[in-house]
Short mmCIF file of C-alpha atoms in Angstrom, two decimals:
data_model
loop_
_atom_site.label_atom_id
_atom_site.label_comp_id
_atom_site.label_asym_id
_atom_site.label_seq_id
_atom_site.Cartn_x
_atom_site.Cartn_y
_atom_site.Cartn_z
CA MET A 26 -10.17 6.96 -20.37
CA ARG A 27 -9.56 3.99 -18.06
CA ILE A 28 -5.77 3.69 -17.66
CA ALA A 29 -3.65 0.81 -16.37
CA LEU A 30 -0.49 2.50 -15.08
CA VAL A 31 2.92 0.80 -14.97
CA LEU A 32 5.73 2.52 -13.04
CA GLY A 33 9.34 1.47 -13.54
CA SER A 34 12.42 1.32 -11.32
CA GLY A 35 15.19 3.90 -11.22
CA GLY A 36 15.79 5.31 -7.76
CA ALA A 37 15.27 9.05 -7.36
CA ARG A 38 14.23 9.35 -11.01
CA GLY A 39 11.04 7.70 -9.81
CA TYR A 40 9.87 11.12 -8.64
CA ALA A 41 9.05 11.63 -12.34
CA HIS A 42 6.16 9.20 -11.83
CA ILE A 43 4.46 11.88 -9.75
CA GLY A 44 4.52 14.35 -12.63
CA VAL A 45 3.11 11.70 -14.97
CA ILE A 46 0.27 10.82 -12.58
CA GLU A 47 -0.62 14.46 -12.06
CA GLU A 48 -0.77 15.04 -15.83
CA LEU A 49 -2.94 11.97 -16.42
CA LYS A 50 -5.40 13.14 -13.78
CA LYS A 51 -5.37 16.68 -15.13
CA ARG A 52 -6.50 15.30 -18.50
CA GLY A 53 -9.40 13.50 -16.87
CA HIS A 54 -8.11 9.95 -17.18
CA GLU A 55 -9.06 7.37 -14.54
CA ILE A 56 -6.31 5.13 -13.18
CA VAL A 57 -7.93 1.73 -12.65
CA ALA A 58 -4.84 -0.43 -11.98
CA ILE A 59 -1.25 0.19 -10.94
CA SER A 60 1.84 -1.99 -10.92
CA GLY A 61 5.29 -0.85 -9.94
CA THR A 62 8.85 -1.87 -9.28
CA SER A 63 11.22 -0.27 -6.75
CA MET A 64 10.55 3.49 -6.66
CA GLY A 65 7.65 2.78 -9.00
CA ALA A 66 6.16 0.53 -6.33
CA ILE A 67 6.50 3.29 -3.73
CA ILE A 68 4.90 6.01 -5.85
CA GLY A 69 2.29 3.62 -7.23
CA GLY A 70 1.39 2.31 -3.78
CA LEU A 71 1.01 5.84 -2.42
CA GLU A 72 -1.28 6.76 -5.32
CA ALA A 73 -3.34 3.61 -4.87
CA ALA A 74 -3.68 4.43 -1.17
CA GLY A 75 -4.70 8.03 -1.88
CA ASN A 76 -1.67 9.52 -0.09
CA LEU A 77 0.52 10.65 -2.98
CA ASP A 78 -0.15 14.38 -2.40
CA GLU A 79 1.03 14.11 1.21
CA PHE A 80 4.17 12.27 0.11
CA THR A 81 4.85 14.84 -2.63
CA THR A 82 4.70 17.70 -0.14
CA TRP A 83 7.08 15.83 2.16
CA ALA A 84 9.52 14.80 -0.58
CA THR A 85 9.75 18.22 -2.22
CA GLY A 86 10.68 19.70 1.15
CA LEU A 87 13.64 17.37 1.72
CA THR A 88 17.12 18.88 1.60
CA GLN A 89 20.25 16.87 1.00
CA LEU A 90 20.93 16.96 4.73
CA ASP A 91 17.41 15.72 5.46
CA VAL A 92 17.96 12.78 3.12
CA LEU A 93 21.24 11.91 4.82
CA ARG A 94 19.49 11.94 8.19
CA LEU A 95 16.97 9.40 6.87
CA TYR A 96 19.78 6.99 6.02
CA ASP A 97 20.17 4.57 8.93
CA LEU A 98 23.64 3.37 8.01
CA THR A 99 24.65 -0.16 8.95
CA LEU A 100 27.92 -2.06 8.83
CA SER A 101 26.57 -5.37 10.08
CA GLN A 102 24.00 -6.04 7.34
CA PRO A 103 24.26 -6.70 3.55
CA GLY A 104 23.52 -3.15 2.48
CA MET A 105 24.52 0.42 3.25
CA ILE A 106 21.23 1.35 4.93
CA LYS A 107 18.37 -0.53 6.60
CA ALA A 108 15.77 2.01 5.33
CA ASP A 109 13.71 1.65 8.52
CA ARG A 110 13.43 5.42 8.91
CA ILE A 111 12.34 5.97 5.32
CA PHE A 112 9.65 3.31 5.35
CA GLY A 113 8.62 4.23 8.87
CA ALA A 114 7.74 7.71 7.56
CA ILE A 115 5.95 6.26 4.53
CA GLY A 116 4.12 3.73 6.71
CA LYS A 117 2.63 6.53 8.79
CA MET A 118 1.39 8.27 5.63
CA ILE A 119 -0.46 5.19 4.39
CA ASP A 120 -1.64 4.22 7.89
CA HIS A 121 -0.09 0.75 7.48
CA VAL A 122 -2.84 -0.33 5.07
CA ASN A 123 -3.04 -3.73 3.35
CA ILE A 124 -2.91 -3.98 -0.44
CA GLU A 125 -6.24 -5.79 -0.72
CA ASP A 126 -7.95 -2.85 1.00
CA LEU A 127 -6.73 -0.25 -1.51
CA PRO A 128 -9.34 1.47 -3.71
CA ILE A 129 -7.17 0.83 -6.80
CA PRO A 130 -5.85 -2.69 -7.62
CA PHE A 131 -2.09 -2.59 -7.00
CA THR A 132 0.88 -4.90 -7.52
CA ALA A 133 4.43 -4.40 -6.22
CA VAL A 134 7.13 -6.52 -7.85
CA ALA A 135 10.18 -7.84 -5.99
CA THR A 136 12.87 -10.40 -6.78
CA ASP A 137 13.60 -13.66 -4.93
CA ILE A 138 17.40 -13.57 -5.27
CA VAL A 139 17.86 -17.13 -4.00
CA ASN A 140 15.46 -18.84 -6.40
CA TYR A 141 15.81 -16.31 -9.27
CA ARG A 142 12.07 -15.68 -9.32
CA GLU A 143 9.83 -12.66 -9.64
CA VAL A 144 7.47 -12.09 -6.70
CA TRP A 145 4.19 -10.17 -6.96
CA PHE A 146 2.68 -8.54 -3.88
CA GLN A 147 -1.10 -8.25 -4.32
CA ARG A 148 -2.11 -8.87 -0.71
CA GLY A 149 -0.70 -8.08 2.71
CA SER A 150 1.18 -5.06 4.07
CA LEU A 151 1.62 -2.31 1.48
CA GLU A 152 4.53 -0.90 3.45
CA MET A 153 6.37 -4.24 3.45
CA ALA A 154 5.66 -4.76 -0.27
CA MET A 155 7.22 -1.37 -1.05
CA ARG A 156 10.18 -2.20 1.18
CA ALA A 157 10.87 -5.52 -0.57
CA SER A 158 10.38 -4.13 -4.06
CA SER A 159 12.85 -1.28 -3.54
CA ALA A 160 15.71 -3.10 -1.79
CA LEU A 161 18.38 -1.88 -4.19
CA PRO A 162 21.39 -4.26 -4.02
CA THR A 163 24.39 -2.90 -2.08
CA PHE A 164 22.38 0.14 -0.93
CA ILE A 165 19.25 -1.07 0.89
CA THR A 166 19.37 -4.35 2.78
CA PRO A 167 17.15 -7.13 1.39
CA VAL A 168 14.26 -8.52 3.44
CA VAL A 169 13.08 -12.02 4.25
CA ILE A 170 9.35 -12.62 3.82
CA ASN A 171 7.79 -16.07 4.12
CA GLY A 172 11.27 -17.60 3.93
CA ARG A 173 12.20 -15.78 0.70
CA LEU A 174 15.15 -13.39 0.46
CA LEU A 175 13.76 -10.45 -1.51
CA ALA A 176 15.46 -7.55 -3.27
CA ASP A 177 14.69 -4.90 -5.86
CA GLY A 178 12.09 -5.99 -8.43
CA GLY A 179 13.98 -4.18 -11.18
CA LEU A 180 16.49 -7.02 -11.26
CA LEU A 181 13.98 -9.12 -13.21
CA ASN A 182 11.17 -6.77 -14.24
CA PRO A 183 12.06 -3.07 -14.42
CA VAL A 184 8.70 -2.04 -15.98
CA PRO A 185 6.11 -4.64 -14.89
CA VAL A 186 3.28 -4.52 -17.43
CA GLU A 187 2.04 -8.08 -16.88
CA PRO A 188 0.31 -7.59 -13.47
CA THR A 189 -2.08 -5.01 -14.92
CA THR A 190 -3.45 -7.28 -17.66
CA ALA A 191 -5.98 -8.88 -15.31
CA VAL A 192 -7.78 -5.56 -14.76
CA PRO A 193 -10.07 -4.30 -17.57
CA SER A 194 -8.75 -1.03 -18.98
CA GLU A 195 -8.77 0.90 -22.23
CA LEU A 196 -5.07 1.71 -22.37
CA THR A 197 -1.82 0.77 -20.67
CA VAL A 198 0.58 3.61 -19.94
CA ALA A 199 4.11 2.70 -18.81
CA VAL A 200 6.81 4.96 -17.41
CA SER A 201 10.41 3.83 -17.97
CA LEU A 202 13.27 5.43 -16.04
CA THR A 203 16.12 3.93 -18.08
CA GLY A 204 16.17 6.20 -21.13
CA ARG A 205 19.60 6.84 -22.58
CA PRO A 206 21.32 9.95 -21.18
CA ASN A 207 20.27 13.22 -22.82
CA ARG A 208 17.89 11.36 -25.06
CA VAL A 209 14.14 11.25 -24.68
CA ARG A 210 12.45 8.31 -26.37
CA PRO A 211 8.68 8.76 -26.01
CA ILE A 212 6.77 5.97 -27.69
CA SER A 213 3.10 5.81 -28.55
CA VAL A 214 1.71 2.61 -30.03
CA PRO A 215 -1.89 2.51 -31.32
CA LEU A 216 -3.91 -0.50 -30.28
CA ASP A 217 -4.19 -1.97 -33.79
CA THR A 218 -1.13 -1.56 -35.98
CA ASP A 219 1.12 -3.75 -38.09
CA GLU A 220 3.63 -3.53 -35.26
CA ASP A 221 1.21 -5.36 -32.96
CA ARG A 222 1.21 -8.24 -35.43
CA GLU A 223 4.97 -8.67 -35.43
CA THR A 224 6.29 -11.96 -34.18
CA LEU A 225 8.04 -12.05 -30.82
CA SER A 226 11.40 -12.69 -32.48
CA GLU A 227 10.94 -9.66 -34.72
CA ARG A 228 10.14 -7.49 -31.74
CA LEU A 229 13.18 -8.76 -29.88
CA ARG A 230 15.47 -8.06 -32.81
CA ARG A 231 14.05 -4.56 -33.20
CA GLY A 232 14.26 -3.92 -29.47
CA MET A 233 17.91 -4.97 -29.38
CA ALA A 234 18.90 -2.47 -32.08
CA GLY A 235 21.53 -0.12 -30.77
CA LEU A 236 22.40 -2.15 -27.69
CA ILE A 237 25.28 -4.06 -29.24
CA ASP A 238 28.20 -1.91 -30.35
CA VAL A 239 30.75 -3.83 -32.41
CA GLY A 240 32.33 -0.62 -33.67
CA VAL A 241 34.46 -0.34 -30.55
CA PHE A 242 36.41 -3.40 -31.73
CA LYS A 243 36.87 -2.24 -35.35
CA ARG A 244 39.96 -0.57 -36.65
CA GLY A 245 39.60 2.93 -37.97
CA GLU A 246 39.93 3.77 -41.64
CA GLU A 247 43.20 2.02 -42.39
CA SER A 248 43.92 3.77 -45.63
CA ASP A 249 43.80 7.30 -46.96
CA ASP A 250 43.66 8.42 -50.57
CA ASP A 251 47.38 7.84 -51.22
CA SER A 252 47.43 4.31 -49.81
CA SER A 253 44.20 3.49 -51.66
CA GLU A 254 45.78 4.59 -54.89
CA ALA A 255 48.87 2.51 -54.18
CA ALA A 256 46.74 -0.53 -53.35
CA GLU A 257 44.75 0.00 -56.54
CA SER A 258 47.92 0.15 -58.60
CA VAL A 259 49.08 -3.16 -57.15
CA SER A 260 45.69 -4.79 -57.79
CA ASN A 261 45.93 -3.59 -61.40
CA GLY A 262 49.28 -5.29 -61.83
CA VAL A 263 51.34 -2.11 -61.51
CA GLU A 264 54.06 -2.26 -58.88
CA PRO A 265 54.31 0.84 -56.66
CA THR A 266 57.50 2.84 -56.86
CA SER A 267 60.19 2.37 -54.22
CA SER A 268 59.21 5.65 -52.56
CA GLU A 269 55.54 4.56 -52.43
CA SER A 270 56.54 1.21 -50.92
CA ALA A 271 58.68 2.89 -48.27
CA GLU A 272 55.82 5.23 -47.37
CA LEU A 273 53.34 2.34 -47.11
CA ASN A 274 55.71 0.35 -44.90
CA SER A 275 56.19 3.33 -42.59
CA ARG A 276 52.47 3.57 -41.98
CA LYS A 277 50.97 1.58 -39.14
CA ALA A 278 47.36 0.56 -38.74
CA PRO A 279 45.63 2.28 -35.80
CA PRO A 280 45.58 0.19 -32.62
CA LEU A 281 42.68 -2.20 -32.11
CA TYR A 282 42.18 -0.94 -28.55
CA GLU A 283 42.69 2.60 -27.33
CA VAL A 284 42.78 2.51 -23.54
CA GLY A 285 41.81 5.77 -21.86
CA ARG A 286 41.68 7.15 -18.35
CA LEU A 287 38.82 6.53 -15.99
CA PRO A 288 36.62 9.59 -15.27
CA GLU A 289 37.86 11.37 -12.17
CA ASP A 290 34.39 11.50 -10.60
CA LEU A 291 33.72 7.78 -11.07
CA ASN A 292 33.27 5.88 -7.80
CA THR A 293 32.21 2.38 -6.79
CA MET A 294 28.55 3.27 -6.27
CA SER A 295 28.46 4.95 -9.68
CA VAL A 296 29.77 1.80 -11.33
CA VAL A 297 27.17 -0.32 -9.50
CA ASN A 298 24.36 2.04 -10.53
CA MET A 299 25.49 2.21 -14.15
CA SER A 300 25.81 -1.57 -14.28
CA LEU A 301 22.32 -2.06 -12.90
CA GLU A 302 20.90 0.50 -15.33
CA THR A 303 22.58 -1.27 -18.25
CA MET A 304 21.19 -4.63 -17.15
CA GLN A 305 17.70 -3.26 -16.53
CA SER A 306 17.60 -1.50 -19.89
CA LEU A 307 18.28 -4.78 -21.68
CA ILE A 308 15.77 -6.75 -19.59
CA GLU A 309 13.17 -4.03 -20.10
CA ARG A 310 13.48 -4.27 -23.88
CA TYR A 311 13.09 -8.03 -23.87
CA ARG A 312 10.02 -7.92 -21.64
CA ALA A 313 8.45 -5.01 -23.51
CA ALA A 314 8.71 -7.04 -26.71
CA ALA A 315 6.51 -9.73 -25.17
CA HIS A 316 4.18 -7.39 -23.26
CA PRO A 317 4.23 -3.91 -24.84
CA ALA A 318 2.42 -0.98 -23.30
CA ASN A 319 0.20 1.13 -25.54
CA VAL A 320 2.06 4.29 -24.52
CA THR A 321 5.51 4.50 -22.95
CA ILE A 322 6.88 7.65 -21.35
CA THR A 323 10.66 7.42 -21.13
CA ILE A 324 12.71 9.37 -18.58
CA PRO A 325 16.45 9.70 -19.42
CA THR A 326 18.93 8.53 -16.80
CA SER A 327 20.62 11.94 -16.99
CA VAL A 328 17.64 13.55 -15.22
CA SER A 329 19.12 12.69 -11.81
CA GLY A 330 21.35 10.25 -10.03
CA THR A 331 19.83 7.14 -8.52
CA LEU A 332 20.32 8.51 -4.99
CA ASP A 333 19.46 12.18 -5.62
CA PHE A 334 16.38 12.03 -3.40
CA HIS A 335 16.70 15.73 -2.55
CA LYS A 336 15.78 16.74 -6.13
CA ALA A 337 12.10 15.83 -6.03
CA ALA A 338 10.72 19.12 -7.36
CA GLN A 339 12.99 19.18 -10.43
CA VAL A 340 12.43 15.52 -11.32
CA ILE A 341 8.66 15.78 -10.88
CA GLU A 342 8.61 18.66 -13.35
CA VAL A 343 10.63 16.67 -15.89
CA GLY A 344 8.15 13.82 -15.57
CA ARG A 345 5.28 16.23 -16.15
CA GLU A 346 6.93 17.77 -19.23
CA LEU A 347 7.68 14.41 -20.81
CA ALA A 348 4.17 13.19 -20.01
CA VAL A 349 2.70 16.23 -21.77
CA LYS A 350 4.88 15.62 -24.82
CA THR A 351 4.15 11.89 -25.08
CA LEU A 352 0.43 12.11 -24.30
CA ASP A 353 0.00 14.89 -26.84
CA GLU A 354 1.70 12.78 -29.48
CA ALA A 355 -0.59 9.88 -28.58
CA GLU A 356 -3.60 12.24 -28.67
CA LEU A 357 -4.66 11.32 -25.15
#
C-alpha cells in the first residue's frame, strides 16, 4: 500500500519513528511521502535520503557520555547547546543533500517565532531544514534563515499531516509522541465512516474531551449519611435535635484547594518539557480534527524523557511494538 507518513515531535521519543518505519517496510508498504516536525523531521529526512539504517546503527551505539560529548554547550546564545556537532554528524550521513533531490517527497516543518507562522521546508539543504525544525526552545538555539528566526516546528504543528496531502497515496499514517503517560491510544480510522462526516466543531469538541479538568476545583462530598439525613429532616419541616445541630456545626466542608509539595525530582527543564508537551498535545488535537490521519500510532510520553538520546534501542522497540498493535487493528 502507498503510505504518506507523518512523524511528530517529541525529542528522544522520536526514536520510536524508526521502529514504525521498519514495521511498515516489513509489511511491504511503500512510503511515498514524508512530513515531520522536530525529531520527526530528522528521522523522516534520513529515511527520505536513504540513510536511516546508518543513523540507527550510530544512535543505538550512543552512551549517555557520548550524548553529553555531542552537546556543544553555550552561554552566549539563546539556548543551552548550538547542536553543531549533532547536525555535523548527521550532515555527513546524508552527504549534505538538498530536499528536492531526495527520492521521496519530504517536508520539514519549523516555526517562525517572530511572525507566529509555520514554515515548510520542501527545497534547499536537508541538514538545515532538520536543524531549524528541531530547535527546541531553551535547549537548542534557534536559527535565522532568509531573515526568519526559526525554532521547533512542534510549537505550531506537532504532527504535520497537511504537507503530505499533495502527494497521491492510499493511506496516511501518523505517529504522535504526546500520548498520555502509561496510556497507549492507538487509533485506526477507516476511509469512509460516519466519523469522517462529522462537522469540524463536532470533531473539536470530541478531541477536547478529557483535556479540561474542572474536578480539581470542586469540593469533595460535603455530606455523609448522617448529615444527609439531617438535611432531609429539615427539608421535610422537621427540626434536627440540638445534638444533631451541634454535630452539623462542628463539621467543616473540605478545603477548595489542597496545596501539596512539589516532586523532589522536578527541575526547571522538566517543567519546560512538560509545559511544551501539554501545549503540543492540545494543538495536535485541534489540528487532527481538521486534518485527521487514517491511522495514528500514539507513543506515550512515559516511554522516555525528551533528552534521553542514549535510549535509542529501547525506544525503537517500543515504536515497533505499538506499530504492530495499531497496524494489526487497522488490518494493514
